[in-house]
Short mmCIF file of C-alpha atoms and ligand atoms in Angstrom, two decimals:
data_model
loop_
_atom_site.label_atom_id
_atom_site.label_comp_id
_atom_site.label_asym_id
_atom_site.label_seq_id
_atom_site.Cartn_x
_atom_site.Cartn_y
_atom_site.Cartn_z
CA MET A 1 18.46 29.29 0.63
CA ALA A 2 21.33 27.62 2.46
CA GLU A 3 24.82 26.86 0.25
CA LYS A 4 23.84 22.75 -2.44
CA LEU A 5 26.14 20.44 -1.12
CA PHE A 6 26.65 19.15 -4.13
CA ARG A 7 25.61 20.62 -7.79
CA LYS A 8 23.93 16.95 -8.46
CA ILE A 9 23.47 13.66 -7.31
CA LEU A 10 23.43 9.66 -8.91
CA VAL A 11 20.89 7.85 -6.76
CA ALA A 12 22.90 3.94 -7.45
CA ASN A 13 20.04 2.05 -6.44
CA ARG A 14 16.34 1.50 -7.10
CA GLY A 15 13.24 0.79 -4.85
CA GLU A 16 12.56 2.24 -1.34
CA ILE A 17 15.55 2.88 -0.35
CA ALA A 18 16.22 5.06 -3.91
CA VAL A 19 12.77 6.77 -2.92
CA ARG A 20 14.64 7.17 0.63
CA ILE A 21 17.69 9.51 -0.77
CA ILE A 22 15.91 11.42 -3.77
CA ASN A 23 14.07 12.50 -0.83
CA ALA A 24 16.62 13.29 1.80
CA CYS A 25 18.29 15.20 -1.28
CA ARG A 26 15.03 17.55 -2.30
CA LEU A 27 15.44 18.74 1.33
CA LEU A 28 19.04 19.93 0.59
CA ASN A 29 17.82 21.28 -2.34
CA ILE A 30 19.48 19.04 -4.38
CA PRO A 31 18.81 17.58 -8.25
CA THR A 32 18.80 13.90 -8.36
CA LEU A 33 19.60 11.89 -10.74
CA ALA A 34 18.17 8.16 -11.46
CA ILE A 35 19.03 5.28 -13.06
CA TYR A 36 16.91 2.13 -13.85
CA SER A 37 17.23 -0.97 -15.40
CA THR A 38 14.53 -2.34 -18.37
CA ALA A 39 12.61 -3.90 -15.37
CA ASP A 40 12.21 -0.49 -13.79
CA ILE A 41 10.82 2.17 -16.55
CA ASP A 42 7.64 2.48 -14.84
CA ALA A 43 9.46 2.40 -10.84
CA VAL A 44 8.90 4.92 -8.31
CA HIS A 45 12.41 6.02 -7.87
CA ALA A 46 12.12 6.33 -11.77
CA ARG A 47 9.80 9.23 -11.70
CA LEU A 48 10.21 10.78 -8.49
CA ALA A 49 14.23 11.22 -9.45
CA ASP A 50 14.41 14.80 -10.95
CA GLU A 51 16.46 13.33 -13.67
CA ALA A 52 16.57 9.47 -14.47
CA VAL A 53 18.49 7.20 -17.23
CA GLU A 54 17.96 3.40 -18.50
CA ILE A 55 21.38 2.31 -17.68
CA GLY A 56 21.29 -1.94 -18.52
CA PRO A 57 18.95 -5.42 -18.89
CA PRO A 58 17.65 -6.50 -15.62
CA PRO A 59 20.46 -8.72 -14.37
CA PRO A 60 22.40 -6.96 -11.90
CA LEU A 61 25.97 -7.43 -13.20
CA GLU A 62 24.29 -5.25 -16.49
CA SER A 63 22.47 -2.58 -14.72
CA TYR A 64 22.83 -1.93 -10.87
CA LEU A 65 25.84 -3.52 -10.44
CA ALA A 66 27.77 -1.82 -13.81
CA ILE A 67 30.56 0.49 -11.93
CA ASP A 68 31.78 1.91 -15.52
CA LYS A 69 28.15 2.35 -16.66
CA ILE A 70 26.91 4.29 -13.62
CA ILE A 71 29.85 6.63 -13.00
CA ALA A 72 30.20 7.18 -16.97
CA ALA A 73 25.87 8.46 -16.74
CA ALA A 74 27.15 10.53 -13.40
CA LYS A 75 29.47 12.39 -15.97
CA SER A 76 27.00 12.69 -18.65
CA PHE A 77 24.91 14.33 -16.49
CA GLY A 78 26.55 16.38 -14.59
CA CYS A 79 26.30 14.85 -11.45
CA ASP A 80 29.41 15.16 -8.43
CA ALA A 81 28.55 13.12 -5.74
CA VAL A 82 27.17 9.28 -6.10
CA HIS A 83 24.48 7.67 -3.45
CA PRO A 84 25.49 3.91 -3.66
CA GLY A 85 21.95 2.53 -0.49
CA TYR A 86 22.60 -0.85 0.42
CA GLY A 87 22.78 -3.90 -1.62
CA PHE A 88 24.48 -4.01 -4.60
CA LEU A 89 27.30 -1.54 -4.39
CA ALA A 90 26.85 0.20 -0.86
CA GLU A 91 29.81 -2.53 0.43
CA ASN A 92 32.39 -3.05 -2.98
CA PRO A 93 35.81 -0.70 -1.78
CA LEU A 94 35.88 -0.72 -5.74
CA PHE A 95 33.01 1.27 -6.24
CA PRO A 96 34.52 4.48 -3.62
CA GLU A 97 37.57 4.14 -5.62
CA LYS A 98 36.21 4.49 -8.85
CA CYS A 99 34.16 7.04 -8.05
CA GLU A 100 37.63 9.51 -6.28
CA GLN A 101 38.97 8.45 -9.68
CA ALA A 102 36.33 10.02 -11.42
CA GLY A 103 36.48 12.98 -9.40
CA LEU A 104 32.81 11.40 -8.11
CA ALA A 105 31.96 12.46 -4.08
CA PHE A 106 30.83 9.01 -2.64
CA ILE A 107 28.34 9.11 0.05
CA GLY A 108 29.67 6.51 2.34
CA PRO A 109 32.88 5.04 3.69
CA PRO A 110 36.54 4.90 2.46
CA ALA A 111 37.29 2.46 0.50
CA ASP A 112 39.69 1.12 3.24
CA ALA A 113 38.01 1.33 5.75
CA MET A 114 35.39 -1.20 3.60
CA ARG A 115 37.54 -3.49 2.57
CA LEU A 116 38.59 -3.85 6.58
CA MET A 117 35.49 -4.41 7.58
CA GLY A 118 34.88 -6.80 4.66
CA ASN A 119 37.55 -9.28 6.07
CA LYS A 120 36.22 -10.42 8.97
CA VAL A 121 39.79 -12.22 10.52
CA GLU A 122 41.29 -8.63 10.08
CA ALA A 123 38.24 -6.62 11.69
CA ARG A 124 38.40 -9.05 15.03
CA ALA A 125 42.27 -8.60 15.02
CA LYS A 126 41.41 -4.80 14.48
CA MET A 127 38.68 -4.27 17.02
CA ALA A 128 40.94 -6.67 19.77
CA GLY A 129 43.61 -4.34 19.43
CA ALA A 130 41.18 -1.04 20.12
CA GLY A 131 40.10 -3.27 23.31
CA VAL A 132 36.30 -4.25 22.00
CA PRO A 133 35.61 -7.48 22.72
CA ILE A 134 35.22 -10.10 20.25
CA ILE A 135 34.16 -13.38 20.49
CA PRO A 136 36.72 -15.90 21.82
CA GLY A 137 38.87 -18.21 18.78
CA MET A 138 41.53 -17.86 16.80
CA LYS A 139 43.86 -14.53 17.36
CA GLY A 140 44.42 -15.05 12.77
CA ALA A 141 42.95 -17.36 9.77
CA GLY A 142 43.78 -21.08 10.35
CA ALA A 143 46.38 -22.30 8.42
CA ASP A 144 46.13 -25.94 9.93
CA LEU A 145 44.39 -28.44 11.76
CA ARG A 146 46.08 -28.09 14.81
CA MET A 147 45.27 -24.42 15.65
CA PHE A 148 41.49 -24.66 14.21
CA GLU A 149 41.66 -27.87 17.58
CA ASN A 150 43.81 -25.15 20.26
CA ALA A 151 41.46 -22.76 19.79
CA ALA A 152 38.56 -25.06 19.62
CA PHE A 153 39.67 -26.54 23.00
CA GLU A 154 40.73 -23.01 24.35
CA SER A 155 37.28 -21.64 24.13
CA GLY A 156 35.34 -25.23 24.64
CA PHE A 157 33.13 -27.06 22.47
CA PRO A 158 30.38 -26.26 20.72
CA VAL A 159 32.65 -23.97 18.00
CA LEU A 160 31.16 -22.44 14.89
CA ILE A 161 33.39 -22.10 11.71
CA LYS A 162 32.96 -18.89 10.00
CA ALA A 163 34.29 -17.60 6.13
CA ALA A 164 36.66 -14.95 6.53
CA ALA A 165 35.29 -13.23 3.45
CA GLY A 166 31.11 -14.05 5.19
CA GLY A 167 28.87 -12.45 6.82
CA GLY A 168 25.27 -13.28 6.93
CA GLY A 169 25.12 -17.13 7.67
CA LYS A 170 27.09 -17.88 4.80
CA GLY A 171 29.88 -20.76 5.17
CA MET A 172 29.10 -20.63 8.63
CA ARG A 173 28.95 -24.29 10.25
CA ILE A 174 28.86 -25.12 13.72
CA VAL A 175 30.95 -27.88 15.16
CA GLN A 176 29.90 -30.16 18.52
CA GLN A 177 32.68 -32.43 18.97
CA PRO A 178 36.86 -32.59 18.07
CA GLY A 179 35.81 -35.69 15.57
CA GLU A 180 33.53 -33.13 13.81
CA LEU A 181 36.46 -30.60 13.23
CA GLN A 182 38.08 -31.50 10.81
CA ALA A 183 35.26 -32.46 7.86
CA SER A 184 33.54 -29.12 9.10
CA ILE A 185 36.52 -26.75 8.08
CA GLU A 186 37.09 -28.70 5.15
CA ALA A 187 33.05 -28.23 4.02
CA ALA A 188 32.82 -24.38 5.21
CA MET A 189 35.89 -24.22 2.76
CA ARG A 190 34.62 -25.33 -0.29
CA GLU A 191 31.61 -23.53 0.89
CA ALA A 192 33.12 -20.29 1.30
CA LYS A 193 35.38 -20.68 -1.99
CA LYS A 194 32.00 -21.43 -4.21
CA ALA A 195 30.80 -18.61 -2.26
CA PHE A 196 33.38 -15.51 -2.37
CA GLY A 197 36.06 -17.16 -3.92
CA ASP A 198 38.60 -16.86 -0.99
CA ASP A 199 38.13 -20.06 1.12
CA THR A 200 39.43 -18.70 4.42
CA VAL A 201 38.53 -19.88 7.38
CA TYR A 202 38.68 -19.53 11.02
CA LEU A 203 36.99 -20.64 14.00
CA GLU A 204 35.43 -18.51 17.06
CA LYS A 205 33.64 -19.98 20.05
CA TYR A 206 29.95 -20.72 19.34
CA ILE A 207 27.43 -18.28 21.35
CA GLU A 208 24.21 -20.29 21.89
CA ASN A 209 20.75 -18.83 20.61
CA PRO A 210 22.23 -15.20 21.53
CA ARG A 211 20.66 -11.45 20.11
CA HIS A 212 22.00 -9.39 17.31
CA ILE A 213 22.08 -5.42 18.83
CA GLU A 214 23.62 -2.99 16.64
CA PHE A 215 24.77 0.09 16.99
CA GLN A 216 24.43 2.96 14.88
CA VAL A 217 27.17 5.56 14.53
CA LEU A 218 28.27 8.65 12.45
CA ALA A 219 31.50 9.97 11.59
CA ASP A 220 33.05 13.00 9.66
CA ASN A 221 36.18 14.73 8.32
CA HIS A 222 36.59 16.83 11.25
CA GLY A 223 37.25 14.29 14.36
CA ASN A 224 34.04 13.90 15.58
CA THR A 225 32.59 10.13 16.11
CA ILE A 226 29.19 9.98 17.95
CA HIS A 227 26.77 6.65 18.41
CA LEU A 228 22.80 6.87 18.14
CA PHE A 229 21.96 4.04 20.46
CA GLU A 230 21.51 0.81 19.05
CA ARG A 231 18.65 -1.05 16.91
CA GLU A 232 17.72 -5.02 18.43
CA CYS A 233 17.51 -7.39 14.92
CA SER A 234 16.80 -10.85 16.59
CA ILE A 235 14.01 -11.63 14.52
CA GLN A 236 15.41 -12.40 11.38
CA ARG A 237 14.92 -15.74 9.68
CA ARG A 238 17.40 -17.24 7.29
CA HIS A 239 19.76 -14.47 8.21
CA GLN A 240 16.69 -12.08 6.72
CA LYS A 241 16.55 -9.41 8.88
CA ILE A 242 11.75 -9.67 9.43
CA ILE A 243 11.21 -6.84 12.37
CA GLU A 244 13.22 -4.37 14.37
CA GLU A 245 12.91 -2.16 17.04
CA THR A 246 14.81 0.17 19.34
CA PRO A 247 15.21 0.35 22.20
CA SER A 248 16.55 -3.24 23.11
CA VAL A 249 14.65 -4.85 26.24
CA ALA A 250 18.06 -6.47 26.57
CA LEU A 251 20.08 -3.00 27.89
CA THR A 252 20.47 -1.47 31.05
CA PRO A 253 21.20 2.37 30.53
CA ALA A 254 24.63 1.30 32.01
CA LEU A 255 25.40 -1.88 29.28
CA ARG A 256 24.11 0.83 26.43
CA SER A 257 26.53 3.46 27.46
CA ARG A 258 29.31 0.66 27.22
CA MET A 259 28.35 -0.61 23.93
CA GLY A 260 28.01 2.68 21.75
CA GLN A 261 31.16 3.62 23.31
CA ALA A 262 32.89 0.41 22.35
CA ALA A 263 30.70 1.02 18.88
CA VAL A 264 32.71 4.72 18.78
CA ARG A 265 35.99 2.85 19.15
CA SER A 266 35.26 0.51 16.37
CA ALA A 267 34.51 3.47 14.12
CA GLU A 268 37.79 4.71 15.09
CA ALA A 269 40.25 1.94 14.83
CA ALA A 270 38.98 1.52 11.87
CA GLY A 271 39.79 4.80 10.09
CA TYR A 272 35.75 4.95 9.61
CA ARG A 273 33.65 7.90 8.17
CA ASN A 274 29.90 8.14 7.06
CA ALA A 275 27.09 6.39 8.55
CA GLY A 276 28.06 2.47 9.59
CA THR A 277 26.64 0.01 12.18
CA VAL A 278 28.19 -1.54 14.53
CA GLU A 279 26.83 -5.10 15.05
CA PHE A 280 27.26 -7.21 18.14
CA LEU A 281 26.19 -10.50 20.10
CA VAL A 282 24.71 -10.08 23.10
CA ASP A 283 24.44 -13.81 25.15
CA LYS A 284 22.05 -14.88 27.82
CA ASN A 285 24.47 -12.99 31.08
CA GLY A 286 24.38 -9.41 29.16
CA GLY A 287 28.18 -10.08 27.71
CA PHE A 288 28.47 -8.39 24.21
CA TYR A 289 30.94 -8.97 21.19
CA PHE A 290 31.68 -7.35 18.15
CA LEU A 291 30.20 -9.11 15.89
CA GLU A 292 30.99 -7.39 12.17
CA MET A 293 30.49 -3.69 10.87
CA ASN A 294 28.56 -2.56 8.12
CA THR A 295 30.07 0.14 6.34
CA ARG A 296 26.74 1.48 4.59
CA ILE A 297 23.12 2.82 5.46
CA GLN A 298 21.30 -0.27 6.24
CA VAL A 299 17.19 -0.93 6.19
CA GLU A 300 16.51 -0.55 9.48
CA HIS A 301 17.83 2.74 9.79
CA PRO A 302 14.07 4.40 10.85
CA VAL A 303 14.06 3.41 13.95
CA THR A 304 16.90 5.31 15.14
CA GLU A 305 15.27 8.47 13.19
CA MET A 306 11.94 7.93 14.86
CA THR A 307 13.41 7.88 18.27
CA THR A 308 16.49 10.39 17.92
CA GLY A 309 14.86 13.17 15.40
CA ALA A 310 18.06 12.45 12.97
CA ASP A 311 17.96 12.20 9.53
CA LEU A 312 20.71 9.94 8.73
CA VAL A 313 21.17 10.51 5.20
CA VAL A 314 21.45 14.10 5.08
CA GLU A 315 23.81 13.13 7.58
CA GLN A 316 25.46 11.33 5.23
CA ILE A 317 25.55 13.33 2.30
CA ARG A 318 26.12 16.41 4.60
CA ILE A 319 29.67 14.36 5.92
CA ALA A 320 30.17 13.29 2.18
CA ALA A 321 30.46 17.33 1.49
CA GLY A 322 32.91 17.61 4.27
CA LYS A 323 30.86 19.49 6.50
CA GLU A 324 30.79 18.53 10.16
CA ILE A 325 27.81 16.02 11.91
CA SER A 326 24.75 18.80 12.79
CA GLU A 327 24.74 20.16 15.77
CA TYR A 328 21.46 19.12 16.83
CA LEU A 329 23.26 15.78 17.07
CA ILE A 330 25.63 16.31 19.83
CA ASP A 331 24.26 14.97 23.32
CA ILE A 332 21.15 12.96 21.13
CA THR A 333 18.86 11.21 23.34
CA GLN A 334 16.53 8.34 22.66
CA ARG A 335 12.56 9.80 23.22
CA GLY A 336 9.75 6.78 23.04
CA HIS A 337 9.93 2.93 21.54
CA ALA A 338 10.43 2.41 17.24
CA ILE A 339 9.50 -0.78 15.58
CA GLU A 340 10.02 -1.44 11.81
CA CYS A 341 8.46 -3.89 9.69
CA ARG A 342 10.15 -5.04 6.99
CA ILE A 343 6.68 -5.41 3.84
CA TYR A 344 8.33 -8.30 1.39
CA ALA A 345 6.58 -9.48 -1.72
CA GLU A 346 6.62 -12.86 -0.57
CA ASP A 347 4.02 -15.99 1.06
CA ALA A 348 4.46 -17.21 4.73
CA GLU A 349 2.13 -19.63 3.72
CA ASP A 350 3.57 -21.08 1.15
CA ASN A 351 7.50 -21.36 2.82
CA PHE A 352 8.17 -17.88 1.87
CA PHE A 353 8.39 -17.92 -2.07
CA PRO A 354 8.69 -14.73 -3.07
CA SER A 355 5.39 -13.47 -5.16
CA SER A 356 5.24 -11.58 -8.18
CA GLY A 357 3.09 -9.57 -10.09
CA ASP A 358 0.68 -6.15 -10.40
CA ILE A 359 0.26 -4.48 -7.17
CA LEU A 360 -4.10 -4.12 -8.01
CA TYR A 361 -4.53 -1.90 -4.89
CA TYR A 362 -2.52 0.21 -2.96
CA GLU A 363 -3.08 2.32 -0.07
CA GLU A 364 -0.45 3.34 2.74
CA PRO A 365 -1.62 3.49 6.95
CA VAL A 366 -1.47 6.83 8.01
CA GLY A 367 -1.42 8.67 11.26
CA PRO A 368 0.60 10.29 14.07
CA GLY A 369 3.79 8.04 14.34
CA ILE A 370 3.41 6.21 11.48
CA ARG A 371 6.05 6.27 8.72
CA VAL A 372 6.04 3.77 5.55
CA ASP A 373 9.13 4.01 3.55
CA SER A 374 7.97 1.90 0.29
CA GLY A 375 9.26 2.12 -3.50
CA VAL A 376 6.13 0.74 -4.71
CA THR A 377 2.20 1.88 -5.87
CA GLY A 378 -0.73 0.76 -7.48
CA GLY A 379 0.35 -0.41 -10.61
CA THR A 380 3.80 -1.21 -9.87
CA THR A 381 4.48 -4.85 -11.30
CA VAL A 382 6.48 -7.03 -8.70
CA GLY A 383 9.63 -8.65 -10.75
CA VAL A 384 11.24 -11.62 -9.21
CA GLU A 385 14.42 -9.98 -10.72
CA TYR A 386 15.13 -7.74 -6.92
CA ASP A 387 15.33 -8.50 -3.41
CA PRO A 388 11.86 -8.81 -2.63
CA ILE A 389 11.31 -6.15 -0.22
CA LEU A 390 8.61 -3.56 -0.90
CA ALA A 391 7.93 -1.58 2.00
CA LYS A 392 9.03 -0.28 5.56
CA LEU A 393 6.57 0.45 7.49
CA VAL A 394 7.79 2.01 11.44
CA VAL A 395 6.05 3.20 14.23
CA HIS A 396 6.53 5.33 17.04
CA ALA A 397 4.71 5.63 20.53
CA PRO A 398 5.68 6.27 23.94
CA THR A 399 6.18 2.90 24.77
CA ARG A 400 6.74 -0.56 23.65
CA GLU A 401 3.27 -2.09 24.14
CA LEU A 402 1.44 1.02 22.01
CA ALA A 403 4.16 0.56 19.67
CA ILE A 404 3.37 -3.08 19.05
CA ALA A 405 -0.71 -1.96 18.87
CA LYS A 406 0.05 0.58 16.79
CA MET A 407 1.63 -1.57 13.95
CA ILE A 408 -0.46 -4.02 14.31
CA ASN A 409 -3.13 -1.53 13.79
CA ALA A 410 -1.06 0.16 10.99
CA LEU A 411 -0.26 -3.31 9.01
CA ARG A 412 -4.27 -4.14 9.16
CA GLU A 413 -4.80 -0.87 7.28
CA TYR A 414 -1.92 -1.02 5.18
CA LYS A 415 -3.87 -2.54 1.58
CA ILE A 416 -1.27 -4.30 -0.67
CA LEU A 417 -4.05 -6.31 -3.02
CA GLY A 418 -2.69 -8.61 -6.26
CA ILE A 419 0.63 -9.76 -4.87
CA LYS A 420 1.33 -12.08 -1.65
CA THR A 421 3.31 -10.07 0.57
CA SER A 422 4.38 -10.72 4.25
CA LYS A 423 1.73 -8.50 6.16
CA LYS A 424 0.15 -11.44 8.22
CA PHE A 425 2.87 -13.31 9.14
CA LEU A 426 4.25 -10.51 10.41
CA ILE A 427 1.05 -9.65 12.35
CA ASP A 428 1.15 -13.04 14.17
CA VAL A 429 4.52 -12.41 15.56
CA LEU A 430 4.24 -9.25 16.85
CA SER A 431 0.57 -11.04 18.44
CA HIS A 432 2.91 -14.13 19.64
CA PRO A 433 3.24 -13.80 23.97
CA GLU A 434 7.18 -14.78 23.33
CA PHE A 435 7.52 -11.23 21.79
CA HIS A 436 5.61 -8.79 24.02
CA ALA A 437 7.51 -10.62 26.85
CA GLY A 438 10.37 -9.20 24.80
CA ARG A 439 12.12 -12.83 24.40
CA THR A 440 13.75 -11.72 21.44
CA TYR A 441 16.50 -13.83 20.30
CA THR A 442 17.99 -15.34 17.08
CA ASP A 443 15.86 -18.43 17.10
CA PHE A 444 13.20 -16.11 17.77
CA ILE A 445 10.84 -17.45 14.23
CA ASP A 446 11.90 -21.23 14.63
CA GLN A 447 10.98 -21.89 17.96
CA ASN A 448 7.81 -19.64 17.78
CA MET A 449 6.74 -19.42 14.36
CA ALA A 450 7.82 -22.80 12.80
CA ASP A 451 4.12 -24.84 13.24
CA ARG A 452 1.92 -21.77 12.87
CA LYS A 453 -1.45 -22.43 11.44
CA VAL A 454 -3.10 -20.22 9.10
CA ASP A 455 -6.73 -19.80 8.68
CA ILE A 456 -8.63 -21.71 5.42
CA VAL A 457 -10.81 -19.01 4.29
CA PRO A 458 -14.63 -20.37 3.09
CA ALA A 459 -15.46 -19.46 0.21
CA LEU A 460 -18.66 -17.87 1.14
CA GLU A 461 -15.95 -15.25 3.03
CA VAL A 462 -13.84 -14.69 -0.07
CA ALA A 463 -17.07 -13.74 -2.35
CA ALA A 464 -18.21 -11.30 0.56
CA ALA A 465 -15.10 -9.56 0.86
CA ALA A 466 -14.74 -9.18 -3.02
CA SER A 467 -18.37 -7.69 -3.43
CA SER A 468 -17.28 -5.81 -0.09
CA LEU A 469 -13.76 -4.75 -2.51
CA ALA A 470 -16.40 -3.61 -4.64
CA MET A 471 -19.07 -1.45 -2.16
CA MET A 472 -15.14 0.45 -1.33
CA GLU A 473 -14.87 1.43 -4.90
CA LYS A 474 -18.91 3.40 -5.37
CA PRO A 475 -19.53 4.46 -1.50
CA LYS A 476 -23.09 4.47 -0.82
CA ALA A 477 -24.51 7.04 1.39
CA ALA A 478 -24.77 7.29 4.93
CA THR A 479 -27.68 5.45 6.11
CA ALA A 480 -28.60 3.99 9.78
CA SER A 481 -27.83 0.67 8.46
CA ASN A 482 -23.96 1.64 6.51
CA THR A 483 -22.41 3.85 9.06
CA ARG A 484 -19.22 2.89 9.61
CA ALA A 485 -20.20 1.97 13.29
CA SER A 486 -22.80 -0.14 12.15
CA GLN A 487 -20.78 -2.15 9.51
CA PRO A 488 -17.78 -4.68 9.98
CA SER A 489 -14.84 -3.35 8.47
CA PRO A 490 -14.45 -4.85 4.54
CA TRP A 491 -10.93 -4.98 5.16
CA GLN A 492 -10.76 -7.28 7.86
CA THR A 493 -12.92 -9.57 5.23
CA ILE A 494 -10.37 -8.42 2.33
CA GLY A 495 -7.45 -9.91 3.86
CA ALA A 496 -9.40 -13.20 3.40
CA TRP A 497 -10.38 -12.20 -0.62
CA GLU A 498 -6.09 -11.65 -0.94
CA ILE A 499 -5.70 -15.81 0.50
CA GLY A 500 -9.10 -16.38 -2.52
CA MET A 501 -6.59 -14.90 -4.89
CA ARG A 502 -4.51 -17.15 -4.27
CA ILE A 503 -7.23 -19.94 -4.24
CA SER A 504 -8.62 -18.71 -7.47
CA LYS A 505 -5.07 -18.79 -9.22
C1 MV4 B 601 27.40 -16.36 15.73
C2 MV4 B 601 26.61 -16.51 16.18
C3 MV4 B 601 27.10 -17.22 17.05
N1 MV4 B 601 28.17 -17.55 17.50
N2 MV4 B 601 28.97 -16.30 16.03
C4 MV4 B 601 24.71 -14.88 11.41
C5 MV4 B 601 25.66 -14.30 10.78
C6 MV4 B 601 26.54 -13.62 10.60
N3 MV4 B 601 26.98 -12.88 10.41
C7 MV4 B 601 26.85 -14.26 11.81
N4 MV4 B 601 26.42 -15.11 12.24
C8 MV4 B 601 26.27 -15.87 14.09
N5 MV4 B 601 27.11 -15.37 14.16
C9 MV4 B 601 29.04 -16.63 16.51
N6 MV4 B 601 30.48 -17.03 17.47
C10 MV4 B 601 25.15 -16.87 15.36
C11 MV4 B 601 24.66 -16.05 14.34
C12 MV4 B 601 23.55 -16.23 14.25
C13 MV4 B 601 22.94 -15.06 14.36
C14 MV4 B 601 23.51 -13.54 14.48
C15 MV4 B 601 22.75 -13.08 14.38
C16 MV4 B 601 21.56 -12.77 14.06
C17 MV4 B 601 20.71 -13.79 13.46
C18 MV4 B 601 21.51 -14.86 13.40
C19 MV4 B 601 20.94 -16.04 13.41
C20 MV4 B 601 21.71 -17.14 13.09
C21 MV4 B 601 22.90 -17.14 13.77
#
């Protein structure tokens, strides 16, 4: 057995990413400590870890965001490393700093690289200095109206006012004409102050309806920085990604290579270590621009793993332990096509309202090239305290068309009863001719899904579905009349039963 990279790792997260990290630790023979809030006593991640400790009440500030409590737990349970996952503390530079002070390895980037990338104005300047293309606009933060006006006339309208501390779309304002500039700056400053406690804003040219394409990078402490190709993440709703895939239909081999090299230069210029993601906007002419860098493992990392064979969480742990990037990753190539769908606990038919309740029946799809990263199971209570992501369904196939078909089938086979999920909405996106044509731009959902019609399910069908569910639980012996070939799949109507649940409430 290989030497242990760490004595014990505290997993400072919950849900599917905590489960993903625990599984990586198992591959490396490293024991894990889960933390859980009182809302998560029965959660999958807490059950799966070797040890678990209650960290506080449901509000994140008192549990999953409570740095001092988490570090105290790590010390008292004999951990020597902490993995932050994504969200929560993953991009707060105080966390790696306090871990270091406590003698704990932080499985992520250095605090300085995190801080640099957290400030979008400084990140832009650093990238420009490293020869990475940035969106035309202001070189520094805006000081007076004149600076904004000059930058706006130089890049041409429309322009976009952004918060330096922003990201995720908060505090952004599109400005169509010079006359609107001052009011928009003031509005953006107020919004930024309220959201981030920092009213620094700046101006960029507005790139109309771009693609969002990001590159996965890995950097170790031995001078190695590599990229693991792109992920196309343009299918978003209100800055929440819904479907991600790789490779992107928009990249030629030449463009992919140029963007990959730019991503590596970005990471090197930032003094980056561990796993990170460099986000680009790609315009209609194939022009690409640095947008921001995400200094964490990302939700959508599995599509990269499916097409390259890499285990990114294993690499994160190796790098944090001072090892070099694994040798099998040198000269890595992509094979086939991978798609990820995020399964959210929400009701797409009711304005994506979060759905909560108990999962009454749960069954994951299986088969070659199908992967489910899940944080729930049958009996799990889904609350409204945290991010509504339940699981990620990921497929790998030789071509994009086959991957889409495999994903639609897998979504149909994925049985989650008792709460509303985004499954049906995802099937509709994947079935859309514009998605098949690869016209996946950031306005896809608004353009193609806005007036989506949903079948109204007649009561009779609901009853039929409920009775087929009862049948499923007690299967009859196969006869000529009830073999699979001669019977409709009960799950085709179980979809109706799920909607029936809502009607009957
Ligand atoms: C932009 C842009 C167009 N032009 N910047 C949205 C989130 C934030 N991180 C940056 N965002 C954008 N910045 C310029 N100069 C369009 C967006 C944008 C977007 C970007 C990526 C994915 C989805 C998006 C949806 C709307 C707007």
